[in-house]
Coordinates of C-alpha atoms in Angstrom, one line a residue:
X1 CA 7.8 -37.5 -60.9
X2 CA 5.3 -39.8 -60.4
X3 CA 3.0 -37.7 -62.4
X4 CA 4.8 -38.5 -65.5
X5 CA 5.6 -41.9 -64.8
X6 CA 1.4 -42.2 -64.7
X7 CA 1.8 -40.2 -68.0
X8 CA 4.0 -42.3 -70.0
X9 CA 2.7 -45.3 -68.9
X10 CA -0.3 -44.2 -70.0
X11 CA 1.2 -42.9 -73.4
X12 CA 2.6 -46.5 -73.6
X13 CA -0.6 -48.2 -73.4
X14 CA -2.3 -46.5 -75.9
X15 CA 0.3 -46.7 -78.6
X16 CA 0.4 -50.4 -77.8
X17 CA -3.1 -51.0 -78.3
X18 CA -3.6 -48.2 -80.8
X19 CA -0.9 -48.3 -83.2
X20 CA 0.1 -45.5 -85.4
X21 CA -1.2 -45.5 -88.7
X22 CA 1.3 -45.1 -91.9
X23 CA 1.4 -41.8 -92.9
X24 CA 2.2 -43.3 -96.4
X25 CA -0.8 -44.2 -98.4
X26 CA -0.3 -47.0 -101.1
X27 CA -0.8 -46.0 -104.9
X28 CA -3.9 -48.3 -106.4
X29 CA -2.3 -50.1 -109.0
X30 CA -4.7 -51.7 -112.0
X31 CA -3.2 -54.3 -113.7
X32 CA -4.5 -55.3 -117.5
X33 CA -3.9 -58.9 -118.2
X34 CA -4.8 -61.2 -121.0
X35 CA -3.2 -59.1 -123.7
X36 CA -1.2 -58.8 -126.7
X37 CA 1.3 -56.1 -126.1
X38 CA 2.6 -53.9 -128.8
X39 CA 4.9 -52.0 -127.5
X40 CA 5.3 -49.1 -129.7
X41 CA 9.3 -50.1 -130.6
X42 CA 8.0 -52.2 -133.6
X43 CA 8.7 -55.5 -132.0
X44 CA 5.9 -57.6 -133.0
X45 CA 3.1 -58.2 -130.3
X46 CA 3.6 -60.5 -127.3
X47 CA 1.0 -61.9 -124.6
X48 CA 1.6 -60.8 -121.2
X49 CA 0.2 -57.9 -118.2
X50 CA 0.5 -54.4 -117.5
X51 CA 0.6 -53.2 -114.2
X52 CA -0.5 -49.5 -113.8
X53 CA 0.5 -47.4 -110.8
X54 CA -0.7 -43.6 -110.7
X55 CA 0.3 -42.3 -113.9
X56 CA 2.9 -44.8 -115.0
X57 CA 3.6 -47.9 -116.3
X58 CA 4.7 -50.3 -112.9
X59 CA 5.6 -53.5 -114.5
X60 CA 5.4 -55.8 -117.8
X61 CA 5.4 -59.4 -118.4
X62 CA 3.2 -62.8 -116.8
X63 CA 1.7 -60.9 -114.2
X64 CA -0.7 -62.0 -111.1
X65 CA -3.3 -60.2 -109.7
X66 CA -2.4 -58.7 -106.2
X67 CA -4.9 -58.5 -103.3
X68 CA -7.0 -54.9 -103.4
X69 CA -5.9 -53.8 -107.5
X70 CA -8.5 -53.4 -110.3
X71 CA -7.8 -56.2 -112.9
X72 CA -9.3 -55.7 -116.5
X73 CA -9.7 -58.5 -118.7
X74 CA -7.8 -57.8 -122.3
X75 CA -10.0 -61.1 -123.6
X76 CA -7.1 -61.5 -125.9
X77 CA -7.1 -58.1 -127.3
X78 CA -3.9 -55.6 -128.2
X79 CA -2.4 -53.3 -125.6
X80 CA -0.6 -50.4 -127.0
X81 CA 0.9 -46.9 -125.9
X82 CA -1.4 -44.1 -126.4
X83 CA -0.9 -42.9 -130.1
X84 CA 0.8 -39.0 -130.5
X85 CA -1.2 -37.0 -133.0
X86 CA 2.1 -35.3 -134.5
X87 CA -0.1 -32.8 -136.1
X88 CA -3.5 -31.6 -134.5
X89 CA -5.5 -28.4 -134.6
X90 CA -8.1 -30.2 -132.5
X91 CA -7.2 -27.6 -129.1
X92 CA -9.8 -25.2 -130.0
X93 CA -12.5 -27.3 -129.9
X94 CA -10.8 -28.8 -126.0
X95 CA -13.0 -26.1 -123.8
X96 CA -16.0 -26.8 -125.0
X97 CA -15.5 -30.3 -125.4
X98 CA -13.1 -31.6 -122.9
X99 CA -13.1 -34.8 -122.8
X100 CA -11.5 -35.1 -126.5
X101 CA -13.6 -37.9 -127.5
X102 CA -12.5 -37.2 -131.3
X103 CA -9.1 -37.8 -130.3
X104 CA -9.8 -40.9 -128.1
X105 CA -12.0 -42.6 -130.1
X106 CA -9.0 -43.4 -132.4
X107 CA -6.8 -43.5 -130.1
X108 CA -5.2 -40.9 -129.3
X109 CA -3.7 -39.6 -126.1
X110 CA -1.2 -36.8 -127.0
X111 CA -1.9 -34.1 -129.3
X112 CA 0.8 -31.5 -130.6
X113 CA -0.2 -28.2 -131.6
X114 CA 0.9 -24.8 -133.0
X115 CA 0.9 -26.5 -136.4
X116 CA 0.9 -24.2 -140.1
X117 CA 2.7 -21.7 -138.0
X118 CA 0.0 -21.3 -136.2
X119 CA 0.5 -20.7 -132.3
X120 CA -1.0 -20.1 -128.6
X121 CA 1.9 -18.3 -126.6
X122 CA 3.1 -20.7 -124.1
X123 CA 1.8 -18.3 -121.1
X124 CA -1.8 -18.7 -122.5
X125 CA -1.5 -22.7 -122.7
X126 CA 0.1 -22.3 -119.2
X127 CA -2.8 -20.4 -118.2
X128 CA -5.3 -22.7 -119.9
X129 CA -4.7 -26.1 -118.1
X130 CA -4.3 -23.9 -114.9
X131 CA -7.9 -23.2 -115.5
X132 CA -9.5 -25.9 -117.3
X133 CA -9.4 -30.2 -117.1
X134 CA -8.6 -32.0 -120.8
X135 CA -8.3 -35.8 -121.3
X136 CA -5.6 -35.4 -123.4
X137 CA -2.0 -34.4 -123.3
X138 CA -0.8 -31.4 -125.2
X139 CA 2.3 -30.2 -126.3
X140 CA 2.8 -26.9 -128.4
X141 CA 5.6 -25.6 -131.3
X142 CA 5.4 -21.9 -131.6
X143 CA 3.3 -20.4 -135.3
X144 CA 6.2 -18.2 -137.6
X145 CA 2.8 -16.5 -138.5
X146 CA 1.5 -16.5 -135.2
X147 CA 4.8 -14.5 -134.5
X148 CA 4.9 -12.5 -137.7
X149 CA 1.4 -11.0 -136.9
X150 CA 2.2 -10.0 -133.4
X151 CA 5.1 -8.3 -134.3
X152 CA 4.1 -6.7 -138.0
X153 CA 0.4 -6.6 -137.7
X154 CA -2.2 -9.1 -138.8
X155 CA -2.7 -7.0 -141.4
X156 CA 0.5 -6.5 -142.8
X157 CA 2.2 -9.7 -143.1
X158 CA 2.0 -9.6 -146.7
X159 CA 5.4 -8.8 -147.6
X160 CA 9.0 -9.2 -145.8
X161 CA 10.0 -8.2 -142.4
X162 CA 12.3 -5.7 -141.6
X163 CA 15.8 -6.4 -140.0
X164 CA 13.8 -4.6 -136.4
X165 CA 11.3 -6.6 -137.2
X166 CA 13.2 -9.8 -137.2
X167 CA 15.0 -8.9 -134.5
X168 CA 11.8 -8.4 -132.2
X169 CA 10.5 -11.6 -133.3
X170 CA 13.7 -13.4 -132.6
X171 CA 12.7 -12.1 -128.7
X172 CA 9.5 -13.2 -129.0
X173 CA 9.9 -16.7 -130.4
X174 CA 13.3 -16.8 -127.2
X175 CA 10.5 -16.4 -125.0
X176 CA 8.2 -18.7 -126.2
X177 CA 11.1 -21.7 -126.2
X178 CA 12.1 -20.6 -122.9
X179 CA 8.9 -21.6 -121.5
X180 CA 8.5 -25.0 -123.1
X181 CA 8.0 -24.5 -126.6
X182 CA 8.8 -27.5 -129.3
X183 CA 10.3 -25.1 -131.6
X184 CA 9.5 -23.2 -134.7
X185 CA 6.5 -24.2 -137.2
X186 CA 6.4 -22.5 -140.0
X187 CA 3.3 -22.5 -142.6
X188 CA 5.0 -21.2 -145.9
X189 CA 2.0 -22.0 -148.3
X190 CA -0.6 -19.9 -146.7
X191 CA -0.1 -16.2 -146.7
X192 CA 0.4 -15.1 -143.9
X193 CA 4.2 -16.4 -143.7
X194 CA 4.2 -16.9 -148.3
X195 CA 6.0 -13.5 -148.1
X196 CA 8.9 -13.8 -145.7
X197 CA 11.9 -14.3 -147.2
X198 CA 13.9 -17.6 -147.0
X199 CA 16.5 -15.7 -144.5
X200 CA 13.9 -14.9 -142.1
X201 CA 12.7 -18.6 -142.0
X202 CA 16.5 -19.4 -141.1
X203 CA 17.4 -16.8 -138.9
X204 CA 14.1 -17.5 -136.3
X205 CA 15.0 -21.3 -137.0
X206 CA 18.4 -21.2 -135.9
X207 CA 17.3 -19.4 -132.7
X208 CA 15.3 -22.3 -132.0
X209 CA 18.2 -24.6 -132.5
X210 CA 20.2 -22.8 -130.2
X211 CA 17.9 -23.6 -127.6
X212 CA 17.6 -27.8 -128.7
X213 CA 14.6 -27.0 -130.5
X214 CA 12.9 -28.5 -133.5
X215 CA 11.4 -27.5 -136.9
X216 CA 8.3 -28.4 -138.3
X217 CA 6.9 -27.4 -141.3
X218 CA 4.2 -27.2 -143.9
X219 CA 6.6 -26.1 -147.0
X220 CA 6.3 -23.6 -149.5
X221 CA 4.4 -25.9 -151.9
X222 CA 2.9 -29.4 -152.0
X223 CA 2.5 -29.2 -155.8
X224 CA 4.7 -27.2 -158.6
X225 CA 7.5 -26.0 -157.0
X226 CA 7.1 -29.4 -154.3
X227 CA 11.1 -29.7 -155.2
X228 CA 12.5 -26.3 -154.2
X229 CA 10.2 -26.1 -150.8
X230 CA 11.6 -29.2 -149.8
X231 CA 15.3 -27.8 -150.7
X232 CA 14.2 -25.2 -148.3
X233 CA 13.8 -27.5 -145.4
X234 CA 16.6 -29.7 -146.4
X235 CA 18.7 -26.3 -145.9
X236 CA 17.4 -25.8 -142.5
X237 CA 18.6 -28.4 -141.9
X238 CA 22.3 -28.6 -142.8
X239 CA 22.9 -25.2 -141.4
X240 CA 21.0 -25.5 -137.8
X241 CA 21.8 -28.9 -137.4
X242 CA 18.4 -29.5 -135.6
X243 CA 15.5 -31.8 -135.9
X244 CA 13.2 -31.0 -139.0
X245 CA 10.5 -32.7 -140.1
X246 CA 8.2 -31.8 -143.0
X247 CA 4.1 -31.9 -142.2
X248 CA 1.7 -34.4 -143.8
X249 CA 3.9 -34.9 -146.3
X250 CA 1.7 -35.3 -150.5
X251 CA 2.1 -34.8 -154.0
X252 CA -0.4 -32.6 -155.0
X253 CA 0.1 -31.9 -158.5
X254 CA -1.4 -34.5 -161.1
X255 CA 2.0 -34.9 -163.2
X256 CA 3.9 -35.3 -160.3
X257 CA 1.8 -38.4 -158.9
X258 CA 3.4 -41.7 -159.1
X259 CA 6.9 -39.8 -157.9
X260 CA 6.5 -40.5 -154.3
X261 CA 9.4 -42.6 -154.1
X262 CA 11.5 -40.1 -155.8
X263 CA 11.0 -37.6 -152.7
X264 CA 11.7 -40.2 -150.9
X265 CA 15.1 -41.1 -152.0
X266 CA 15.7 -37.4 -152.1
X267 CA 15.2 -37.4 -148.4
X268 CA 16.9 -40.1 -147.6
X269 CA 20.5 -38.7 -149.5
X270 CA 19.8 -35.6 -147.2
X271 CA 19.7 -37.8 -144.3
X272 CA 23.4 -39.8 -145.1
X273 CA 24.4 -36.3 -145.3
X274 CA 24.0 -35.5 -141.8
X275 CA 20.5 -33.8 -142.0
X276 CA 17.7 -35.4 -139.5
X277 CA 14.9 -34.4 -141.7
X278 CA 11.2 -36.8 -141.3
X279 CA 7.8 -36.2 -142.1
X280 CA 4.7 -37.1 -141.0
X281 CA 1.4 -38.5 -143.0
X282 CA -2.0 -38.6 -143.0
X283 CA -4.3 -41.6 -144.7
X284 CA -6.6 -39.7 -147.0
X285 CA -6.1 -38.4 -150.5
X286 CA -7.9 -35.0 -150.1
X287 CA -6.7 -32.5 -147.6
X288 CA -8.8 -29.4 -145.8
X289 CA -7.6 -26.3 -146.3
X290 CA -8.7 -22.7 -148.0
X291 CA -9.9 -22.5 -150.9
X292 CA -6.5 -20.3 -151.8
X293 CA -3.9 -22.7 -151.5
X294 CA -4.7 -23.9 -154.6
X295 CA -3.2 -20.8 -156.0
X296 CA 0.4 -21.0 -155.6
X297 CA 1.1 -17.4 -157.3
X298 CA -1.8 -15.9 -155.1
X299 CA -3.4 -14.9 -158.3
X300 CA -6.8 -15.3 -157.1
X301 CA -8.6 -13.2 -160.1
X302 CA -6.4 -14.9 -162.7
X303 CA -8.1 -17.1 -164.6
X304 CA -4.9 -19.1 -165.7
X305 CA -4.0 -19.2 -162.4
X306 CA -7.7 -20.8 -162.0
X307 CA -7.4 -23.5 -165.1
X308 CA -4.1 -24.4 -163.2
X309 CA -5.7 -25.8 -160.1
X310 CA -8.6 -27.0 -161.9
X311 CA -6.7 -28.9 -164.2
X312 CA -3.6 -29.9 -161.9
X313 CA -3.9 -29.4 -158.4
X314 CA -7.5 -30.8 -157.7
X315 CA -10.6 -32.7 -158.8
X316 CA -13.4 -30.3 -159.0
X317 CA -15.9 -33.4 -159.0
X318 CA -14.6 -34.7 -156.2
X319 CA -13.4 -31.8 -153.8
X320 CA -16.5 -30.8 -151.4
X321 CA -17.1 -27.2 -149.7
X322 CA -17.3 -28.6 -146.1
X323 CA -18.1 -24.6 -144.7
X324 CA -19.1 -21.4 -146.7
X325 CA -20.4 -18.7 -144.0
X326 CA -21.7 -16.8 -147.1
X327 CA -24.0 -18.9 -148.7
X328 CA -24.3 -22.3 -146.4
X329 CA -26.0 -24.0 -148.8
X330 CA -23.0 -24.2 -151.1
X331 CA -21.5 -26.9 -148.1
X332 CA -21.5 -30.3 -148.8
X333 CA -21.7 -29.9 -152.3
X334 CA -18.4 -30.3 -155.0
X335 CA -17.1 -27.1 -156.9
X336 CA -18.5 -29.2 -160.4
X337 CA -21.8 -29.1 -158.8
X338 CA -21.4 -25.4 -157.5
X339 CA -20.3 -24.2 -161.2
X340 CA -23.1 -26.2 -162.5
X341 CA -25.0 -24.6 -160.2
X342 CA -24.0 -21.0 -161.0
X343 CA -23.7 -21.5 -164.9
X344 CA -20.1 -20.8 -164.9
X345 CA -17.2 -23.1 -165.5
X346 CA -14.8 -24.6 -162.7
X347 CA -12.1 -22.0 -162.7
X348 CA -14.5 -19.2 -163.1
X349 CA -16.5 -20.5 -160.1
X350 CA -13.4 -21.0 -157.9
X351 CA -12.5 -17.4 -158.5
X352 CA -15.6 -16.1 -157.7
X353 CA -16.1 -18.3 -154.2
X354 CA -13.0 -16.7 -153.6
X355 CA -14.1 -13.1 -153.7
X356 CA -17.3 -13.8 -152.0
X357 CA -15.4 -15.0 -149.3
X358 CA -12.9 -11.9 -149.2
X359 CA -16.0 -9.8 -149.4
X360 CA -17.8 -11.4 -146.5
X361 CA -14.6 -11.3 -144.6
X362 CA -14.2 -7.8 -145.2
X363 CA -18.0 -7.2 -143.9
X364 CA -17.6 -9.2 -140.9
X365 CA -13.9 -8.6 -139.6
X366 CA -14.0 -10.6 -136.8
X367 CA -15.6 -14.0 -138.5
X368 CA -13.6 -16.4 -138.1
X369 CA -13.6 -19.9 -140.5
X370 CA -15.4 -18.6 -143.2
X371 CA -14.6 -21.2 -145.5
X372 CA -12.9 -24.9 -146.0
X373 CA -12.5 -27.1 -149.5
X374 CA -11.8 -30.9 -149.0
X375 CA -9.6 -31.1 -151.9
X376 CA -9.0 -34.1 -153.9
X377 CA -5.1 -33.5 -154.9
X378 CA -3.7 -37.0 -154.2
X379 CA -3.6 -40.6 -155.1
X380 CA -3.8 -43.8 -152.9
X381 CA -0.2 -45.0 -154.3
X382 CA 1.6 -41.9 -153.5
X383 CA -0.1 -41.8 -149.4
X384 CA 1.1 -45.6 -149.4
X385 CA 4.6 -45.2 -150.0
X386 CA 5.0 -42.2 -147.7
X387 CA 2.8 -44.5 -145.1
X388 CA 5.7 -46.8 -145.5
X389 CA 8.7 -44.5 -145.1
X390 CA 10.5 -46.0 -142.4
X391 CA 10.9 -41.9 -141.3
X392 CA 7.4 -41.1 -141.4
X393 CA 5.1 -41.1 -138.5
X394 CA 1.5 -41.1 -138.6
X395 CA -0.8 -37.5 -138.2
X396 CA -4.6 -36.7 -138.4
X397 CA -3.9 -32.9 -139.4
X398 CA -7.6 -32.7 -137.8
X399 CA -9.9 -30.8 -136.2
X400 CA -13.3 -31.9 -134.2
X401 CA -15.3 -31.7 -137.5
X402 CA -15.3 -31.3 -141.1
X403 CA -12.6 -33.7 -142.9
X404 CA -13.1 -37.1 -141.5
X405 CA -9.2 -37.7 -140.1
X406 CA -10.3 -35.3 -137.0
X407 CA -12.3 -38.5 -135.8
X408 CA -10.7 -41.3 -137.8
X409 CA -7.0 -40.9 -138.9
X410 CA -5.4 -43.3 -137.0
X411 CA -8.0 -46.1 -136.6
X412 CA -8.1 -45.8 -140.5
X413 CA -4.5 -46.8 -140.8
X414 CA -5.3 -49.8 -138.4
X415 CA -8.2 -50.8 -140.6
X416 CA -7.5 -50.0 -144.2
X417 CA -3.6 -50.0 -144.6
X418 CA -2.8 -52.8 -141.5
X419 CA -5.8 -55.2 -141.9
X420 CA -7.1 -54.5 -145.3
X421 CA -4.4 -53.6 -147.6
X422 CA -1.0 -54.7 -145.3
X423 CA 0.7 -52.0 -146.5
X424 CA 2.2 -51.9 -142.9
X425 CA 2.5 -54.4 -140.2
X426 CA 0.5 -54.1 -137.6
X427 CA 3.9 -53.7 -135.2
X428 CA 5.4 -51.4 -137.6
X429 CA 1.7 -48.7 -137.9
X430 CA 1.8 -48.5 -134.0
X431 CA 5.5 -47.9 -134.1
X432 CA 4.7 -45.0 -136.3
X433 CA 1.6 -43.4 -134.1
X434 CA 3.9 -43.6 -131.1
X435 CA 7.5 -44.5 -130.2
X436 CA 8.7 -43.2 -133.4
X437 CA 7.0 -40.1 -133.2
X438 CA 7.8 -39.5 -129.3
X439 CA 11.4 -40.2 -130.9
X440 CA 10.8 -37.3 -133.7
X441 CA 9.4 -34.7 -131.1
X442 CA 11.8 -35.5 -128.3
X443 CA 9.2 -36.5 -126.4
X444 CA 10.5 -38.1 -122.9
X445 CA 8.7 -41.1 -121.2
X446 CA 5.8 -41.5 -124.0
X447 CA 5.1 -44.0 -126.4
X448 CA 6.7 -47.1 -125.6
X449 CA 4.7 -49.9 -123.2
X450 CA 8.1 -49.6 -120.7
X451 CA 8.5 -49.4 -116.8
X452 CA 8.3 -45.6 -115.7
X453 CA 6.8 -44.2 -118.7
X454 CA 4.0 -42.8 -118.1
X455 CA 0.4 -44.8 -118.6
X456 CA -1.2 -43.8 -122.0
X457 CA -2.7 -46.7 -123.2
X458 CA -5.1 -47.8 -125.7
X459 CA -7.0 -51.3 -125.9
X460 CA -8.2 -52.4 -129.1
X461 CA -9.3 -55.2 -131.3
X462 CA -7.2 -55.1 -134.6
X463 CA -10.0 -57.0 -136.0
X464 CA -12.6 -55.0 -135.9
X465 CA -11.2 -51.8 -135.6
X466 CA -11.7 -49.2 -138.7
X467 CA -12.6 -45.5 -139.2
X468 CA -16.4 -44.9 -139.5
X469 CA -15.7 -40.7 -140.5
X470 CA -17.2 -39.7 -144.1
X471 CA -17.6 -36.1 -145.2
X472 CA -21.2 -36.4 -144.7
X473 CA -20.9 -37.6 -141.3
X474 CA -17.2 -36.4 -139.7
X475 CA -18.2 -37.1 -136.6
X476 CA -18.9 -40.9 -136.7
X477 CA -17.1 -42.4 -134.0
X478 CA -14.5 -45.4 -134.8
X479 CA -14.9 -49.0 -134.1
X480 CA -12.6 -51.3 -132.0
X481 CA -11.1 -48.6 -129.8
X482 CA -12.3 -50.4 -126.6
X483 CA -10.0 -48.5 -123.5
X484 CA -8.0 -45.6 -123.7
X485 CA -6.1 -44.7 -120.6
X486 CA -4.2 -41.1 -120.1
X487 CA -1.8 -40.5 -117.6
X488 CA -3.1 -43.8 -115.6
X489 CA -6.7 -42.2 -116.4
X490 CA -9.4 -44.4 -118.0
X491 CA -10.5 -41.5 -120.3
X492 CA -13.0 -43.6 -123.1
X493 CA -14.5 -46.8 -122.5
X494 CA -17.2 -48.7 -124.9
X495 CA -17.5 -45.3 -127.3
X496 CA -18.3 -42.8 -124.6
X497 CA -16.1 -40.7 -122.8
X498 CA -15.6 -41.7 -118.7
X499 CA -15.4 -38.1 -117.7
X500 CA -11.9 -38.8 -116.0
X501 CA -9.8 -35.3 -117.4
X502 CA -6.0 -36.4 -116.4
X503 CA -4.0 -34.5 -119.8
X504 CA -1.1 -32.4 -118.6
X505 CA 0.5 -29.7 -120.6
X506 CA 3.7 -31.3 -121.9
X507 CA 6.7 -28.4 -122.0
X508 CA 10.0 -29.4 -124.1
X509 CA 12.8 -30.6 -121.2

């Protein structure tokens, strides 16, 4: 007994002169003061401090600095939420490069993939970020013609699927929005998906409806029949009752420029109807894409066909070949200069470049990116009013290289439509690169300045901020993008990546 009285005395002694430590550690907070918040609501901007603990958002409002935090000095500069790139193909370039400075040089802190019907399964993503560190976050719809090809063959998408077929690709896409998927994208223009039949598109979109999904996609045609592809979504609709929203929305057909508010009221009636249809937009008024969506019959040897997009659908003298793996020296240059080039006129030299292509395709089956046009098919009017749609949201529809919106979409809607032209407010553009378009995607927790959402931030100077990106030079990195924080994560500071890689795969709740 007296043993262990000598013990726990002894016990007592040291626990009163050597208390126990907490076992809980306290979260480092950063706190940003001397700002201009815009919170991403479209409230206009007001001065105050925002406390970061971990990965979210602590507190908001006339903050003090607390002993032991990291306190950044705004210097009077604007504190938004991180903006969401509604429509990216910028993943494939995230293992190589990942710390995503083309995204967070403008801004951006959430890209969403799976675009043109164009998918990853959500077990490779899963698989991905189990393996590999981004900066950014990413969130995935699953490709229609990701989905066709799997189930019908790459190489024989290029008609309608069977009811079997259907069926298995109802369990395929089931899977896919089991385990986090957005929903369905479809890319009806391009080929691979051109040949399905309008029943197809509704039967795999009301599967993703049934599980709260949501539609995106890049319609039938952005130029003569612009109308009846956006009936088609319209549709989709009405009968699923889901979320649809229509991808970088344009008028690509010279005759039909100037009509932009006509779509507009068009989808607007759809919407008193009942039908939650949106679009997003990007600021430029040429697109990237192949050289074969600009013929809408797939006629690619006839030369109407040809006169049609040379006279309608583009501006040979200002549409550039950005990539031609057959004869490089063909990029950079304009189809005029090409056909000049070759002695041959514009239509004739578009068909040709086409069949080059084919045949270096066919030479080298697994080339991948053979070739990309730049097309001139819009006008600054048109991207204006759609810019304004109080429905659309802003996307890059980039890629890290080539068209200039992979490094410069958003901070070009800061600096030329905000600043410049005041087409938008400046309240009302970051409205549209984040809370709206976390609203459009379902998006929980992201893009509002709030308390508990998480901390994607970016810090910039609307006075100086602008898009540096040319054709010549796609890679130009923006100015006024000072800070951009993911996840709590200082990612980009002063134009260079911080090598901090905190992006989380985002998986539909």
């Amino acid at each position: 007994m007296k043993n262990q009285a000598r013990i726990y005395l002894l016990l007592l002694f040291v626990l009163l002169k050597y208390p126990l430590q907490s076992q809980t550690k306290q979260i480092p907070t950063t706190l940003i003061e001397h700002v201009w918040i815009v919170d991403g609501t479209g409230s206009p901007a007001r001065k105050g401090s925002v406390r970061i603990s971990g990965n979210q958002i602590l507190s908001i409002g006339n903050l003090k600095p607390i002993a032991g935090e990291t306190v950044i000095d705004g210097k009077g500069q604007y504190l938004s939420p991180g903006f969401i790139d509604s429509h990216s193909h910028h993943f494939g370039s995230l293992k190589k490069e990942p710390t995503g400075v083309a995204m967070t040089n403008q801004g951006i802190t959430t890209i969403i993939i799976g675009q043109d019907g164009d998918s990853h399964p959500m077990d490779s993503l899963t698989r991905f970020f189990q393996q590999n560190n981004i900066a950014v976050n990413v969130a995935s719809y699953t490709g229609h013609s990701s989905v066709r090809e799997k189930i019908m063959g790459e190489n024989d998408v290029f008609r309608k699927s069977s009811l079997e077929e259907l069926e298995q690709m109802k369990k395929y896409l089931a899977n896919d929005l089991q385990k986090g998927s957005l929903g369905l994208s479809t890319g009806l223009e391009y080929e691979s998906a051109f040949y399905s039949s309008k029943e197809e598109v509704l039967a795999l979109a009301q599967l993703a409806a049934k599980y709260n999904g949501r539609y995106m996609s890049h319609i039938r045609s952005e130029d003569i029949q612009l109308n009846e592809a956006i009936d088609e979504i319209i549709d989709i609709g009405k009968t699923t009752g889901m979320p649809v929203k229509l991808s970088h929305i344009k008028i690509a057909n010279k005759d039909d420029w100037g009509k932009a508010g006509l779509i507009i009221k068009k989808l607007e009636l759809a919407r008193k109807q009942g039908v939650d249809i949106t679009a997003d937009v990007y600021p430029y008024t040429f697109w990237n894409s192949t050289l074969r969506v600009l013929f809408p019959d797939k006629g690619f040897t006839n030369l109407k066909s040809a006169e049609l997009a040379v006279n309608k659908l583009f501006d040979a003298t200002q549409s550039v070949l950005v990539r031609f793996a057959p004869q490089p020296a063909y990029a950079g240059k304009t189809i005029a200069v090409i056909a000049k080039e070759r002695n041959e006129s514009e239509a004739v030299t578009l068909m040709n470049l086409i069949q080059i292509a084919a045949d270096y395709k066919k030479a080298n089956p697994n080339a991948s990116g053979i070739e990309a046009l730049a097309g001139k098919s819009m006008n600054d009017e048109d991207v204006a009013e759609f810019l304004k749609w109080n429905q659309a949201n802003i996307c890059s529809d980039g890629a890290a290289g080539g068209h200039p919106r992979g490094y410069g979409a958003f901070t070009r809607v800061l600096g030329k439509y905000v600043r410049a032209e005041k087409t938008l407010s400046l309240s009302e553009a970051i409205h549209k690169m984040t809370g709206l378009t976390a609203q459009h995607l379902g998006l929980k927790q992201r893009g509002k300045i709030a308390k508990g959402y998480f901390a994607d931030l970016v810090l910039f100077d609307p006075s100086t901020v602008n898009d540096n990106a040319t054709i010549k030079n796609g890679k130009a990195l923006s100015s006024g993008i000072n800070r951009v924080w993911v996840n709590g994560k200082m990612v980009y500071h002063q134009q260079q990546a911080t090598g901090e890689l905190p992006g989380i795969l985002i998986k539909r709740n």
